[in-house]
GROMACS .gro file of C-alpha atoms in nm:
model
  199
    1MET     CA    1   0.005   0.010   0.001
    2ASN     CA    2   0.129   0.332  -0.099
    3GLU     CA    3   0.141   0.648   0.105
    4ASN     CA    4  -0.132   0.815  -0.126
    5SER     CA    5  -0.380   0.530  -0.011
    6ARG     CA    6  -0.335   0.554   0.335
    7GLN     CA    7  -0.386   0.905   0.375
    8ASN     CA    8  -0.709   0.844   0.185
    9MET     CA    9  -0.857   0.520   0.384
   10ALA     CA   10  -1.068   0.725   0.675
   11PRO     CA   11  -0.956   0.593   1.056
   12ALA     CA   12  -1.106   0.330   1.146
   13LYS     CA   13  -1.438   0.394   1.383
   14VAL     CA   14  -1.503   0.244   1.699
   15GLY     CA   15  -1.835   0.043   1.734
   16GLN     CA   16  -2.077   0.210   1.986
   17TYR     CA   17  -2.187   0.021   2.277
   18ARG     CA   18  -2.590   0.037   2.264
   19PRO     CA   19  -2.735  -0.076   2.578
   20ASN     CA   20  -3.115  -0.018   2.486
   21LEU     CA   21  -3.426  -0.170   2.377
   22ALA     CA   22  -3.794  -0.047   2.360
   23PHE     CA   23  -4.107  -0.225   2.264
   24TYR     CA   24  -4.388   0.037   2.175
   25HIS     CA   25  -4.733  -0.117   2.210
   26ALA     CA   26  -5.017   0.125   2.156
   27ASN     CA   27  -5.369   0.054   2.068
   28ALA     CA   28  -5.715   0.221   1.946
   29ARG     CA   29  -5.829   0.173   2.287
   30GLY     CA   30  -5.538   0.322   2.507
   31THR     CA   31  -5.459   0.009   2.679
   32GLY     CA   32  -5.163  -0.029   2.571
   33CYS     CA   33  -4.815  -0.022   2.662
   34ALA     CA   34  -4.416   0.059   2.656
   35MET     CA   35  -4.124  -0.107   2.777
   36LYS     CA   36  -3.797  -0.010   2.776
   37LEU     CA   37  -3.514  -0.272   2.905
   38SER     CA   38  -3.139  -0.116   2.969
   39LEU     CA   39  -2.844  -0.310   3.028
   40HIS     CA   40  -2.583  -0.235   3.290
   41PRO     CA   41  -2.272  -0.441   3.288
   42ALA     CA   42  -2.097  -0.575   3.548
   43HIS     CA   43  -1.791  -0.374   3.694
   44ASP     CA   44  -1.581  -0.432   4.049
   45ASP     CA   45  -1.804  -0.558   4.316
   46THR     CA   46  -2.087  -0.491   4.137
   47ASP     CA   47  -2.331  -0.729   3.943
   48GLY     CA   48  -2.466  -0.653   3.578
   49CYS     CA   49  -2.886  -0.643   3.523
   50ILE     CA   50  -3.067  -0.534   3.299
   51MET     CA   51  -3.374  -0.224   3.433
   52VAL     CA   52  -3.682  -0.277   3.289
   53THR     CA   53  -3.878   0.036   3.278
   54MET     CA   54  -4.224   0.041   3.164
   55ALA     CA   55  -4.533   0.285   3.072
   56ASN     CA   56  -4.865   0.271   2.998
   57GLN     CA   57  -5.041   0.437   2.709
   58LEU     CA   58  -5.163   0.832   2.818
   59THR     CA   59  -5.287   0.910   2.460
   60ILE     CA   60  -5.446   0.694   2.178
   61GLY     CA   61  -5.321   0.997   1.905
   62ASP     CA   62  -5.448   1.014   1.548
   63ARG     CA   63  -5.248   0.882   1.245
   64SER     CA   64  -5.493   0.964   0.950
   65SER     CA   65  -5.463   1.322   0.959
   66PRO     CA   66  -5.194   1.505   0.709
   67ASN     CA   67  -5.027   1.576   1.059
   68PRO     CA   68  -5.006   1.273   1.278
   69VAL     CA   69  -5.010   1.262   1.613
   70TYR     CA   70  -4.859   0.990   1.789
   71PRO     CA   71  -4.968   0.770   2.090
   72ARG     CA   72  -4.791   0.919   2.424
   73PHE     CA   73  -4.672   0.672   2.739
   74ASP     CA   74  -4.711   0.773   3.116
   75TRP     CA   75  -4.319   0.803   3.131
   76ASP     CA   76  -4.324   1.002   3.454
   77GLY     CA   77  -4.570   0.761   3.612
   78ARG     CA   78  -4.343   0.415   3.494
   79LEU     CA   79  -4.270   0.117   3.679
   80THR     CA   80  -3.879   0.014   3.675
   81VAL     CA   81  -3.768  -0.280   3.816
   82LYS     CA   82  -3.372  -0.463   3.843
   83LEU     CA   83  -3.381  -0.808   3.682
   84ASP     CA   84  -3.039  -0.979   3.824
   85PHE     CA   85  -2.906  -1.294   3.691
   86ALA     CA   86  -3.142  -1.520   3.877
   87ASP     CA   87  -3.459  -1.337   3.718
   88LEU     CA   88  -3.311  -1.351   3.382
   89SER     CA   89  -3.235  -1.721   3.399
   90SER     CA   90  -3.591  -1.743   3.530
   91ILE     CA   91  -3.718  -1.555   3.215
   92VAL     CA   92  -3.499  -1.723   2.968
   93GLN     CA   93  -3.659  -2.072   3.101
   94VAL     CA   94  -3.990  -1.944   2.973
   95PHE     CA   95  -3.889  -1.806   2.668
   96ARG     CA   96  -3.745  -2.127   2.574
   97GLY     CA   97  -4.047  -2.331   2.680
   98GLU     CA   98  -3.879  -2.522   2.936
   99ARG     CA   99  -4.134  -2.376   3.179
  100GLU     CA  100  -4.474  -2.175   3.147
  101SER     CA  101  -4.438  -1.906   3.355
  102VAL     CA  102  -4.150  -1.771   3.621
  103GLY     CA  103  -4.173  -1.868   3.977
  104ASP     CA  104  -4.416  -2.115   3.875
  105ASP     CA  105  -4.691  -1.901   3.784
  106LYS     CA  106  -4.618  -1.695   4.127
  107GLY     CA  107  -4.408  -1.473   3.993
  108LEU     CA  108  -4.061  -1.284   4.105
  109PHE     CA  109  -4.103  -1.098   4.394
  110HIS     CA  110  -3.870  -0.795   4.467
  111GLN     CA  111  -3.887  -0.572   4.801
  112THR     CA  112  -3.742  -0.236   4.897
  113ALA     CA  113  -3.787  -0.019   5.206
  114SER     CA  114  -4.047   0.199   5.021
  115PHE     CA  115  -4.287  -0.064   4.789
  116SER     CA  116  -4.232  -0.439   4.674
  117THR     CA  117  -4.284  -0.546   4.303
  118SER     CA  118  -4.406  -0.861   4.139
  119ILE     CA  119  -4.289  -0.990   3.818
  120PHE     CA  120  -4.488  -1.244   3.608
  121LEU     CA  121  -4.431  -1.362   3.280
  122ARG     CA  122  -4.666  -1.620   3.137
  123HIS     CA  123  -4.702  -1.790   2.785
  124ILE     CA  124  -5.025  -1.768   2.661
  125VAL     CA  125  -5.177  -2.068   2.446
  126GLU     CA  126  -5.559  -1.968   2.482
  127SER     CA  127  -5.571  -1.724   2.167
  128GLY     CA  128  -5.249  -1.719   1.982
  129SER     CA  129  -4.889  -1.810   2.140
  130CYS     CA  130  -4.790  -1.496   2.324
  131TYR     CA  131  -4.619  -1.430   2.617
  132SER     CA  132  -4.746  -1.159   2.848
  133PHE     CA  133  -4.519  -0.969   3.070
  134GLU     CA  134  -4.633  -0.801   3.393
  135LEU     CA  135  -4.503  -0.553   3.725
  136TYR     CA  136  -4.732  -0.544   3.995
  137ARG     CA  137  -4.609  -0.269   4.291
  138LYS     CA  138  -4.749  -0.212   4.611
  139SER     CA  139  -4.651   0.058   4.855
  140MET     CA  140  -4.561  -0.052   5.180
  141ASP     CA  141  -4.757   0.229   5.318
  142GLY     CA  142  -5.054   0.089   5.104
  143LYS     CA  143  -5.118   0.413   4.970
  144GLU     CA  144  -5.034   0.394   4.576
  145ASP     CA  145  -5.076   0.044   4.377
  146SER     CA  146  -4.979   0.054   4.026
  147SER     CA  147  -4.913  -0.203   3.741
  148ALA     CA  148  -4.842  -0.224   3.385
  149ARG     CA  149  -4.875  -0.509   3.139
  150ILE     CA  150  -4.704  -0.603   2.790
  151VAL     CA  151  -4.827  -0.859   2.566
  152LEU     CA  152  -4.511  -0.967   2.304
  153SER     CA  153  -4.580  -1.216   1.993
  154ASP     CA  154  -4.354  -1.500   1.954
  155THR     CA  155  -4.113  -1.346   1.748
  156GLU     CA  156  -4.050  -1.029   1.986
  157ALA     CA  157  -4.040  -1.285   2.275
  158LEU     CA  158  -3.770  -1.512   2.038
  159GLY     CA  159  -3.580  -1.180   1.951
  160LEU     CA  160  -3.560  -1.031   2.350
  161CYS     CA  161  -3.448  -1.431   2.429
  162LEU     CA  162  -3.174  -1.388   2.236
  163ALA     CA  163  -3.058  -1.045   2.325
  164ILE     CA  164  -3.067  -1.190   2.689
  165GLU     CA  165  -2.899  -1.479   2.611
  166ASN     CA  166  -2.609  -1.301   2.462
  167SER     CA  167  -2.578  -1.034   2.757
  168PHE     CA  168  -2.525  -1.249   3.015
  169GLY     CA  169  -2.159  -1.263   2.933
  170VAL     CA  170  -2.137  -0.879   3.051
  171ILE     CA  171  -2.403  -0.922   3.310
  172SER     CA  172  -2.190  -1.191   3.449
  173PHE     CA  173  -1.808  -1.044   3.383
  174GLY     CA  174  -1.850  -0.715   3.221
  175ILE     CA  175  -1.711  -0.572   2.945
  176PRO     CA  176  -1.349  -0.622   2.829
  177MET     CA  177  -1.129  -0.309   2.793
  178LEU     CA  178  -1.065  -0.260   2.424
  179VAL     CA  179  -0.684  -0.128   2.529
  180GLU     CA  180  -0.414  -0.331   2.648
  181HIS     CA  181  -0.376  -0.461   3.032
  182ASP     CA  182  -0.091  -0.378   3.230
  183THR     CA  183   0.070  -0.704   3.280
  184THR     CA  184   0.409  -0.608   3.393
  185ALA     CA  185   0.336  -0.678   3.741
  186TYR     CA  186   0.208  -1.009   3.635
  187ARG     CA  187   0.469  -1.146   3.446
  188ARG     CA  188   0.722  -1.073   3.682
  189GLU     CA  189   0.502  -1.272   3.990
  190THR     CA  190   0.482  -1.554   3.728
  191ARG     CA  191   0.880  -1.564   3.649
  192ARG     CA  192   0.983  -1.517   4.002
  193ALA     CA  193   0.788  -1.841   4.102
  194ARG     CA  194   0.884  -2.037   3.770
  195ASN     CA  195   1.276  -1.927   3.871
  196ALA     CA  196   1.213  -2.047   4.264
  197ALA     CA  197   1.059  -2.361   4.168
  198ALA     CA  198   1.343  -2.424   3.896
  199ALA     CA  199   1.607  -2.360   4.196
   0.00000   0.00000   0.00000
């Protein structure tokens, strides 16, 4: 490769990490829901997870006009839950067909000082195969209850299952550094141990 060719080549772009996935399911009754999933890699002493945020449909919208108005979702009243390694393993079992629901239809249960959250994922076969994902939240003082539910098609469930499965390495071990690690100390200790063994 000559010098001119090297000068004309654009520098390679570093791939961007995209940690979010979203599903928007609005309907004409205004009872739809949106769900966002955010991947948080493990780092240092912190385990990785996927944060799930759900928002119920707020407006129906109108797409028939020349200037369409799209449905809006109640992100101010959103529900958010953290799914850890064990939670995600249970969810993948349902998507794979190994179980019909998480927690043997009792769901998964999370509790904080302020509220408790129940998480349900069920395989529904009565009216065509699909998956129902639901969050129910109760405040510990009993003053506020909220819920959100989204139905995923077989195709969406398959894609989400694959996305979760492929995220387990990042959730468990984090993202490998893209720069070289300084292994000087490690190599020095290895050499010292090898020399001591040979003596």
